[in-house]
PDB file of C-alpha atoms in Angstrom:
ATOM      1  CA  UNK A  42       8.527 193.154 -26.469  1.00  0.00           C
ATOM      2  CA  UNK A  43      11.364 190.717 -24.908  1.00  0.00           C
ATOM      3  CA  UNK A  44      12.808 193.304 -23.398  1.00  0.00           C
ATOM      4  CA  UNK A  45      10.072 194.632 -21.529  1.00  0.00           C
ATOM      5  CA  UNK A  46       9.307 190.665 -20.590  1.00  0.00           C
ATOM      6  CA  UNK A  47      12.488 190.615 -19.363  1.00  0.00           C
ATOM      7  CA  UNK A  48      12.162 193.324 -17.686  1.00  0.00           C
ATOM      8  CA  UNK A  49       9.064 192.434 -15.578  1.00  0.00           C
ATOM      9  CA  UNK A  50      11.409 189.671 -14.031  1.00  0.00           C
ATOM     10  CA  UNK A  51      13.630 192.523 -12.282  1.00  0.00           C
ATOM     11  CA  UNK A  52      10.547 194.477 -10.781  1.00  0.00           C
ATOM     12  CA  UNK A  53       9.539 194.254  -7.079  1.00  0.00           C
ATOM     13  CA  UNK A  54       6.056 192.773  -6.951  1.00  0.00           C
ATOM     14  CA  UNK A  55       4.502 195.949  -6.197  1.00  0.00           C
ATOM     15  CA  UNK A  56       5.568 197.572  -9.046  1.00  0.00           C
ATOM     16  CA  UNK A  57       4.275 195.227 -11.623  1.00  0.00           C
ATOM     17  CA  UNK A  58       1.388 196.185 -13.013  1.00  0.00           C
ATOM     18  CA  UNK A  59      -0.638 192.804 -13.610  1.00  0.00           C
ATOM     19  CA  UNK A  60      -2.955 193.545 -16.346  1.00  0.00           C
ATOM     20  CA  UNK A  61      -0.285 195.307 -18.425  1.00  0.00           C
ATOM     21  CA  UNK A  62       2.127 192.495 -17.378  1.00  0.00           C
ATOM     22  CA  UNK A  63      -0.719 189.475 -18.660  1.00  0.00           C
ATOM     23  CA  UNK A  64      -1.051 191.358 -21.935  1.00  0.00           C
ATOM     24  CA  UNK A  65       2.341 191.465 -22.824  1.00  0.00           C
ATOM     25  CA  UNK A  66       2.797 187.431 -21.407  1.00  0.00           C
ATOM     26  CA  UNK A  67      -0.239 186.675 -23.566  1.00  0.00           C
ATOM     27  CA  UNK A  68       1.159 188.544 -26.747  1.00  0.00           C
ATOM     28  CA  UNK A  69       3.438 186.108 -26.904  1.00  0.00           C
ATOM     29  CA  UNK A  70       0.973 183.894 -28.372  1.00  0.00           C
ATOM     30  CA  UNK A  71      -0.437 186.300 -30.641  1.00  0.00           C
ATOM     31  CA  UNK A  72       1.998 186.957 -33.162  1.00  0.00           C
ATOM     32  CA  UNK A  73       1.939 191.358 -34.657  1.00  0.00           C
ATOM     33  CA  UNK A  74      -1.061 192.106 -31.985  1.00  0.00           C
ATOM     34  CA  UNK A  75      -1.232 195.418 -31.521  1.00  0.00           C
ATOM     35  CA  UNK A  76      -1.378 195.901 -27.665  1.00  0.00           C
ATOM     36  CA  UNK A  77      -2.440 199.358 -27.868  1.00  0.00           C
ATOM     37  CA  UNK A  78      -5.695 198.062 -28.978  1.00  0.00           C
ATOM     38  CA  UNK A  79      -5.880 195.721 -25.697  1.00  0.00           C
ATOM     39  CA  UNK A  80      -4.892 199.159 -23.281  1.00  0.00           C
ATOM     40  CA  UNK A  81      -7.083 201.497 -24.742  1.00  0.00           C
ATOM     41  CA  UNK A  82      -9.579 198.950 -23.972  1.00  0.00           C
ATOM     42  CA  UNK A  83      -8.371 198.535 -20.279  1.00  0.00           C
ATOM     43  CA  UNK A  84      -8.460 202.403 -20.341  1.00  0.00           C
ATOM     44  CA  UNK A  85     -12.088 202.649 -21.375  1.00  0.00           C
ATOM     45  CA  UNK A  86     -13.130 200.001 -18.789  1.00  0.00           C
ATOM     46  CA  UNK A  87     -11.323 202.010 -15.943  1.00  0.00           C
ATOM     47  CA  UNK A  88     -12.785 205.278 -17.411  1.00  0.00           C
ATOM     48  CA  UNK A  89     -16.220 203.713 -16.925  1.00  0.00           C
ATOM     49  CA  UNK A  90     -14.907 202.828 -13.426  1.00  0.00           C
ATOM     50  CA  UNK A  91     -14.315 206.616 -12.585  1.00  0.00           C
ATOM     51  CA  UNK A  92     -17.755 207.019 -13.809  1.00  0.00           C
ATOM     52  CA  UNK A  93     -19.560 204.486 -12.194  1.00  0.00           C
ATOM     53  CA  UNK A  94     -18.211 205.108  -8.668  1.00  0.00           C
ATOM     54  CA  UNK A  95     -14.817 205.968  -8.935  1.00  0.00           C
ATOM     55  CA  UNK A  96     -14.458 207.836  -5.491  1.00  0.00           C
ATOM     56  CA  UNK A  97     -15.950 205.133  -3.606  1.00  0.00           C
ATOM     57  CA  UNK A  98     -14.911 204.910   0.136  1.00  0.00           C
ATOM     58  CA  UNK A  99     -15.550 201.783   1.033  1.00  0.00           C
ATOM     59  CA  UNK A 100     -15.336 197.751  -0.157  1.00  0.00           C
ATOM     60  CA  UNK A 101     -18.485 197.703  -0.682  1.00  0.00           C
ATOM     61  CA  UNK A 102     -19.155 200.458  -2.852  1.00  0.00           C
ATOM     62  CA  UNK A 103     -16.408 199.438  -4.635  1.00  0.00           C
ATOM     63  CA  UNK A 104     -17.570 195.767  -4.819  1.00  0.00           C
ATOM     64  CA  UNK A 105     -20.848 196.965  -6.122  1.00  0.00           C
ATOM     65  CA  UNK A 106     -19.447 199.615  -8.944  1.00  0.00           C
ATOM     66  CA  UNK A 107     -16.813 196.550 -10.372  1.00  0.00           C
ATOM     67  CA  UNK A 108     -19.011 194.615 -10.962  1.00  0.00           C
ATOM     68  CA  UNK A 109     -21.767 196.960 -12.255  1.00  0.00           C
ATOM     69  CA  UNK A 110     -18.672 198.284 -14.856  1.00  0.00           C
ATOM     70  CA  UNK A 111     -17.323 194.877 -15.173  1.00  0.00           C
ATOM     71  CA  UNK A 112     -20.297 192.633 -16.144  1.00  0.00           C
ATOM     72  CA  UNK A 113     -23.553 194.890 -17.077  1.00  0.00           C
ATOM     73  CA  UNK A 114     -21.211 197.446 -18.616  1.00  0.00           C
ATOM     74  CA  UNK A 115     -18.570 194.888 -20.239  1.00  0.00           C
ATOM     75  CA  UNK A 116     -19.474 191.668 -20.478  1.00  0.00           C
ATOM     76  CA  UNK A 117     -16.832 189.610 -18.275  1.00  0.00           C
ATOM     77  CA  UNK A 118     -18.040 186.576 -16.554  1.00  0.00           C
ATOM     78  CA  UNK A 119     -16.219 183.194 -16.227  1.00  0.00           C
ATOM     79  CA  UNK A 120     -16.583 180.553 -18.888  1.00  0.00           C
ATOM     80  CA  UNK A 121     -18.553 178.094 -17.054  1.00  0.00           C
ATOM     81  CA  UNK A 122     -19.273 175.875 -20.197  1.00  0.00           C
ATOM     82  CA  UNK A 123     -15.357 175.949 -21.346  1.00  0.00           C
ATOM     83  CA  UNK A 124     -13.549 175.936 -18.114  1.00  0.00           C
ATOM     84  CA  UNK A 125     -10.258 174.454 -19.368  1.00  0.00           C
ATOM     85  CA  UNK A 126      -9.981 175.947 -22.756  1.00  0.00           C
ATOM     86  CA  UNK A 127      -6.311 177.873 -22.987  1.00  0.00           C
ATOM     87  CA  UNK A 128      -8.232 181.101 -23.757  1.00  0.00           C
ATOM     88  CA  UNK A 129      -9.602 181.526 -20.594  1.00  0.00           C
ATOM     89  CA  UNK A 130      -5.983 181.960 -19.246  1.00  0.00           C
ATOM     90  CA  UNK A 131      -4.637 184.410 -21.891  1.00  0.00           C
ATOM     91  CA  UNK A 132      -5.481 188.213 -21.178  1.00  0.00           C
ATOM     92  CA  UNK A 133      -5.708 188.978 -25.037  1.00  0.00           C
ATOM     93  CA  UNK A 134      -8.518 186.505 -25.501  1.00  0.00           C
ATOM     94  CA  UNK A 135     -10.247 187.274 -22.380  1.00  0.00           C
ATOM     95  CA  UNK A 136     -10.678 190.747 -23.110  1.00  0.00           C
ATOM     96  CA  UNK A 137     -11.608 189.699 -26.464  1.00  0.00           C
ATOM     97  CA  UNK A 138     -14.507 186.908 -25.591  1.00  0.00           C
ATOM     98  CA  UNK A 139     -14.720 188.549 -22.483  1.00  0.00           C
ATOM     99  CA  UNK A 140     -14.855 185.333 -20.493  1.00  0.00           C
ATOM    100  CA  UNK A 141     -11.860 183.643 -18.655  1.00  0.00           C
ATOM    101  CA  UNK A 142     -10.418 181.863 -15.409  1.00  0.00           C
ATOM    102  CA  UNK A 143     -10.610 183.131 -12.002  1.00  0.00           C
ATOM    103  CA  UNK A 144      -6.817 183.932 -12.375  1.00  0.00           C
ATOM    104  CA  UNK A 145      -7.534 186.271 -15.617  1.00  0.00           C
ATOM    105  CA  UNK A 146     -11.243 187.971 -14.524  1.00  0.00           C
ATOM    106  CA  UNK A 147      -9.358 188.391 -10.939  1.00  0.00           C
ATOM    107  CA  UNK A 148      -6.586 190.048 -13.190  1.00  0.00           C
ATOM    108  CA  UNK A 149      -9.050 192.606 -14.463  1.00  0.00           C
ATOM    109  CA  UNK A 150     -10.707 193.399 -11.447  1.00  0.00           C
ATOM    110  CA  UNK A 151      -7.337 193.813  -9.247  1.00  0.00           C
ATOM    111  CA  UNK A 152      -5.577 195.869 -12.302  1.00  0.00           C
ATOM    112  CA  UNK A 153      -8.429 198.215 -12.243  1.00  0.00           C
ATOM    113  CA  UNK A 154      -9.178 198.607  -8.679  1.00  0.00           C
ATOM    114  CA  UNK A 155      -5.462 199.441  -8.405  1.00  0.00           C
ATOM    115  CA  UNK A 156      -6.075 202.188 -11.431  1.00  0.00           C
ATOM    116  CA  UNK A 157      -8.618 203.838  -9.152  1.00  0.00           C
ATOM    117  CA  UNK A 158      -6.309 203.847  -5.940  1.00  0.00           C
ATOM    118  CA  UNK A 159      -8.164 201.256  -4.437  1.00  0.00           C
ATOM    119  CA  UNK A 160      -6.347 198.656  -2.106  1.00  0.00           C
ATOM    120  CA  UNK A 161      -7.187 195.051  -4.214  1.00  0.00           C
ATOM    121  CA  UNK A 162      -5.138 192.300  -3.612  1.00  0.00           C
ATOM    122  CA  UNK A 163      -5.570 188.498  -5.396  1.00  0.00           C
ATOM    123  CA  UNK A 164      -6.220 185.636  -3.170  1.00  0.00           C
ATOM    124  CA  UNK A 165      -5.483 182.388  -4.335  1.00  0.00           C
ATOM    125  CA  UNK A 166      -7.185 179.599  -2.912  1.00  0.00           C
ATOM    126  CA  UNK A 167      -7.122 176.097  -3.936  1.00  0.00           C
ATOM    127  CA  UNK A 168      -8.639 175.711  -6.985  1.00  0.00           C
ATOM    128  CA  UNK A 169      -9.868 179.120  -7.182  1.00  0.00           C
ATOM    129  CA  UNK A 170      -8.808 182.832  -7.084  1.00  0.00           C
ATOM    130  CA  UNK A 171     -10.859 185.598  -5.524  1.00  0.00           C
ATOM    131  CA  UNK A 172     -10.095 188.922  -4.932  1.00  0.00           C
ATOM    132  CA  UNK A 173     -10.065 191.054  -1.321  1.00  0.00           C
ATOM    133  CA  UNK A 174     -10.349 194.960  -1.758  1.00  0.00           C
ATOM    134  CA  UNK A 175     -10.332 197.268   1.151  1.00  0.00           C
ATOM    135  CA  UNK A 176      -7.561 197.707   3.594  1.00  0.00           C
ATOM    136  CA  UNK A 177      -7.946 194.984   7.088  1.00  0.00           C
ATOM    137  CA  UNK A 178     -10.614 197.457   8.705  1.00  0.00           C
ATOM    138  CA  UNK A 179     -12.985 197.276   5.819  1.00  0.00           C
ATOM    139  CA  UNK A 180     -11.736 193.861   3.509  1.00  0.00           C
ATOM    140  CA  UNK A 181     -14.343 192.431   1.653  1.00  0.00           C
ATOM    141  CA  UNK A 182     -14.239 189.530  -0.791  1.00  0.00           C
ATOM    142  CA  UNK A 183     -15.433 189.482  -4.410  1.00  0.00           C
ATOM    143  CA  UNK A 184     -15.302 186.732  -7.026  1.00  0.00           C
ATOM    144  CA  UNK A 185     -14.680 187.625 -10.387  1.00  0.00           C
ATOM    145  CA  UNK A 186     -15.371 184.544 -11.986  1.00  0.00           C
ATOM    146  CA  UNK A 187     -18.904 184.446 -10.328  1.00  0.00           C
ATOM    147  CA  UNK A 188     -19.785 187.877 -11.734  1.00  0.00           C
ATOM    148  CA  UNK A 189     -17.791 189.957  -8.719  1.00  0.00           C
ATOM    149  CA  UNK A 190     -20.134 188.636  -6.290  1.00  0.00           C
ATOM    150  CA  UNK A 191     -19.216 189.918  -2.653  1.00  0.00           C
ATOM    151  CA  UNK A 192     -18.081 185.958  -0.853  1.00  0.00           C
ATOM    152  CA  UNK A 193     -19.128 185.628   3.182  1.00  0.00           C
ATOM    153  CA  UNK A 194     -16.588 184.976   5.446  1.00  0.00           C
ATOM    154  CA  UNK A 195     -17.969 181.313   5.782  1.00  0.00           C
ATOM    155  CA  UNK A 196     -17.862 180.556   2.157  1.00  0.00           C
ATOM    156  CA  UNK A 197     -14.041 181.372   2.019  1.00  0.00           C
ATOM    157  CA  UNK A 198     -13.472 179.381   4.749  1.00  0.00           C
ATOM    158  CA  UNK A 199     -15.075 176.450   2.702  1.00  0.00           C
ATOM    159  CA  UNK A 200     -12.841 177.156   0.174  1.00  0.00           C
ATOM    160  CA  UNK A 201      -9.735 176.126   2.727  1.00  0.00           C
TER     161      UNK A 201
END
Protein backbone atom coordinates (compact mmCIF):
# COMPACT_ATOMS: atom_id res chain seq x y z
CA UNK A 1 0.00 0.00 0.00
CA UNK A 2 3.04 2.63 0.53
CA UNK A 3 4.08 2.11 -2.58
CA UNK A 4 1.11 2.84 -4.43
CA UNK A 5 0.80 6.10 -1.88
CA UNK A 6 3.90 6.95 -3.02
CA UNK A 7 3.17 6.56 -6.11
CA UNK A 8 0.11 8.89 -6.36
CA UNK A 9 2.70 11.73 -5.51
CA UNK A 10 4.46 11.20 -9.07
CA UNK A 11 1.10 11.27 -11.13
CA UNK A 12 -0.05 14.32 -13.16
CA UNK A 13 -3.33 15.50 -11.66
CA UNK A 14 -5.30 14.15 -14.38
CA UNK A 15 -4.30 10.87 -13.97
CA UNK A 16 -5.17 10.40 -10.39
CA UNK A 17 -8.09 8.84 -9.88
CA UNK A 18 -9.65 10.58 -6.66
CA UNK A 19 -11.91 8.09 -5.22
CA UNK A 20 -9.38 5.26 -5.60
CA UNK A 21 -6.69 7.74 -4.40
CA UNK A 22 -9.08 8.76 -0.92
CA UNK A 23 -9.49 5.05 -0.26
CA UNK A 24 -6.09 4.15 -0.22
CA UNK A 25 -5.21 7.77 1.93
CA UNK A 26 -8.02 6.69 4.25
CA UNK A 27 -6.72 2.99 4.64
CA UNK A 28 -4.15 4.30 6.32
CA UNK A 29 -6.25 4.66 9.25
CA UNK A 30 -7.84 1.44 9.01
CA UNK A 31 -5.39 -1.03 9.78
CA UNK A 32 -5.92 -4.95 7.35
CA UNK A 33 -9.11 -3.23 5.48
CA UNK A 34 -9.71 -4.94 2.66
CA UNK A 35 -10.10 -2.25 -0.11
CA UNK A 36 -11.57 -4.53 -2.50
CA UNK A 37 -14.59 -4.44 -0.40
CA UNK A 38 -14.63 -0.42 -0.64
CA UNK A 39 -14.20 -0.74 -4.92
CA UNK A 40 -16.59 -3.26 -5.52
CA UNK A 41 -18.78 -0.96 -3.74
CA UNK A 42 -17.71 2.12 -5.89
CA UNK A 43 -18.27 -0.35 -8.81
CA UNK A 44 -21.85 -1.16 -7.89
CA UNK A 45 -22.68 2.56 -7.36
CA UNK A 46 -21.27 3.43 -10.91
CA UNK A 47 -23.05 0.29 -12.32
CA UNK A 48 -26.29 1.80 -10.99
CA UNK A 49 -25.04 5.02 -12.67
CA UNK A 50 -24.96 3.26 -16.18
CA UNK A 51 -28.37 2.20 -15.29
CA UNK A 52 -29.92 5.12 -14.13
CA UNK A 53 -28.82 7.41 -17.00
CA UNK A 54 -25.55 6.52 -17.92
CA UNK A 55 -25.59 8.01 -21.56
CA UNK A 56 -26.83 11.23 -20.48
CA UNK A 57 -25.95 14.24 -22.79
CA UNK A 58 -26.23 16.93 -20.88
CA UNK A 59 -25.47 18.53 -17.06
CA UNK A 60 -28.56 18.28 -16.30
CA UNK A 61 -29.46 14.89 -16.96
CA UNK A 62 -26.53 14.04 -15.41
CA UNK A 63 -27.21 16.25 -12.33
CA UNK A 64 -30.55 14.62 -12.01
CA UNK A 65 -29.36 10.70 -12.45
CA UNK A 66 -26.30 11.41 -9.53
CA UNK A 67 -28.21 12.26 -7.40
CA UNK A 68 -31.17 9.90 -8.04
CA UNK A 69 -28.14 6.92 -7.81
CA UNK A 70 -26.37 8.76 -5.17
CA UNK A 71 -28.99 9.54 -2.46
CA UNK A 72 -32.46 7.53 -3.20
CA UNK A 73 -30.38 4.63 -4.49
CA UNK A 74 -27.37 4.87 -1.83
CA UNK A 75 -27.85 6.75 0.90
CA UNK A 76 -25.08 9.64 0.76
CA UNK A 77 -25.99 12.94 2.16
CA UNK A 78 -23.78 15.24 4.32
CA UNK A 79 -23.69 14.85 8.07
CA UNK A 80 -25.42 17.90 9.05
CA UNK A 81 -25.71 16.89 12.82
CA UNK A 82 -21.79 15.79 12.99
CA UNK A 83 -20.14 18.23 10.75
CA UNK A 84 -16.64 18.05 12.26
CA UNK A 85 -16.39 14.47 13.21
CA UNK A 86 -12.98 12.93 11.41
CA UNK A 87 -15.25 10.38 9.66
CA UNK A 88 -16.81 12.63 7.52
CA UNK A 89 -13.34 13.25 5.88
CA UNK A 90 -12.18 9.60 5.49
CA UNK A 91 -13.52 7.80 2.23
CA UNK A 92 -13.66 4.33 4.10
CA UNK A 93 -16.12 5.64 6.64
CA UNK A 94 -18.07 7.65 4.31
CA UNK A 95 -18.90 4.92 2.15
CA UNK A 96 -19.53 3.01 5.18
CA UNK A 97 -22.10 5.56 7.14
CA UNK A 98 -22.66 6.95 3.96
CA UNK A 99 -22.49 10.53 5.19
CA UNK A 100 -19.40 12.89 4.96
CA UNK A 101 -17.90 16.47 4.10
CA UNK A 102 -18.41 18.33 1.01
CA UNK A 103 -14.73 17.38 0.15
CA UNK A 104 -15.58 13.42 0.49
CA UNK A 105 -19.52 13.35 -1.04
CA UNK A 106 -17.87 15.79 -3.85
CA UNK A 107 -15.22 12.89 -4.06
CA UNK A 108 -17.92 10.40 -4.91
CA UNK A 109 -19.81 12.31 -7.21
CA UNK A 110 -16.62 13.61 -9.33
CA UNK A 111 -14.99 9.88 -9.21
CA UNK A 112 -18.11 8.57 -10.69
CA UNK A 113 -19.07 11.12 -13.14
CA UNK A 114 -15.50 10.65 -14.42
CA UNK A 115 -16.30 6.60 -14.55
CA UNK A 116 -19.14 7.44 -16.92
CA UNK A 117 -17.00 9.83 -19.24
CA UNK A 118 -18.59 12.70 -17.96
CA UNK A 119 -16.58 16.07 -17.66
CA UNK A 120 -16.86 16.74 -13.46
CA UNK A 121 -14.52 18.85 -11.99
CA UNK A 122 -14.39 19.87 -7.89
CA UNK A 123 -14.79 23.43 -7.01
CA UNK A 124 -13.60 24.54 -3.88
CA UNK A 125 -15.01 27.47 -2.42
CA UNK A 126 -14.47 28.87 0.90
CA UNK A 127 -15.78 26.81 3.31
CA UNK A 128 -17.41 24.56 0.97
CA UNK A 129 -16.82 22.26 -2.08
CA UNK A 130 -19.27 21.82 -4.92
CA UNK A 131 -18.95 20.16 -7.94
CA UNK A 132 -19.36 21.62 -11.85
CA UNK A 133 -20.10 18.83 -14.54
CA UNK A 134 -20.51 19.64 -18.14
CA UNK A 135 -17.93 21.15 -20.36
CA UNK A 136 -18.14 25.59 -20.42
CA UNK A 137 -21.17 25.40 -23.00
CA UNK A 138 -23.36 23.37 -20.75
CA UNK A 139 -21.59 23.67 -16.83
CA UNK A 140 -23.91 23.24 -14.24
CA UNK A 141 -23.33 23.16 -10.49
CA UNK A 142 -24.34 20.43 -8.03
CA UNK A 143 -23.74 20.12 -4.29
CA UNK A 144 -23.08 16.93 -2.94
CA UNK A 145 -23.31 17.65 0.52
CA UNK A 146 -26.88 19.15 -0.01
CA UNK A 147 -28.11 15.93 -1.65
CA UNK A 148 -26.53 16.88 -5.39
CA UNK A 149 -28.80 19.70 -5.60
CA UNK A 150 -28.22 21.68 -8.99
CA UNK A 151 -26.69 25.52 -7.22
CA UNK A 152 -27.88 28.90 -9.37
CA UNK A 153 -25.39 30.96 -10.62
CA UNK A 154 -26.32 33.59 -7.84
CA UNK A 155 -25.95 31.24 -5.00
CA UNK A 156 -22.26 30.46 -6.02
CA UNK A 157 -21.58 33.81 -6.28
CA UNK A 158 -22.71 34.13 -2.54
CA UNK A 159 -20.46 31.63 -1.77
CA UNK A 160 -17.37 34.13 -2.98
Amino acid sequence: MTNSILHLGLMEDGEIELDLAALELAALDHPGVDLNEYLDELTDIEIALRAADGDAVNSVAQAQALSSVMVEEFGFSGDRTHYDDPQNADLIAVVDRRLGLPISLSILYVAMARRLGWSAIPLNTPGHVLVRLGDASDALIIDPFNDGRIVAPEQVEALL
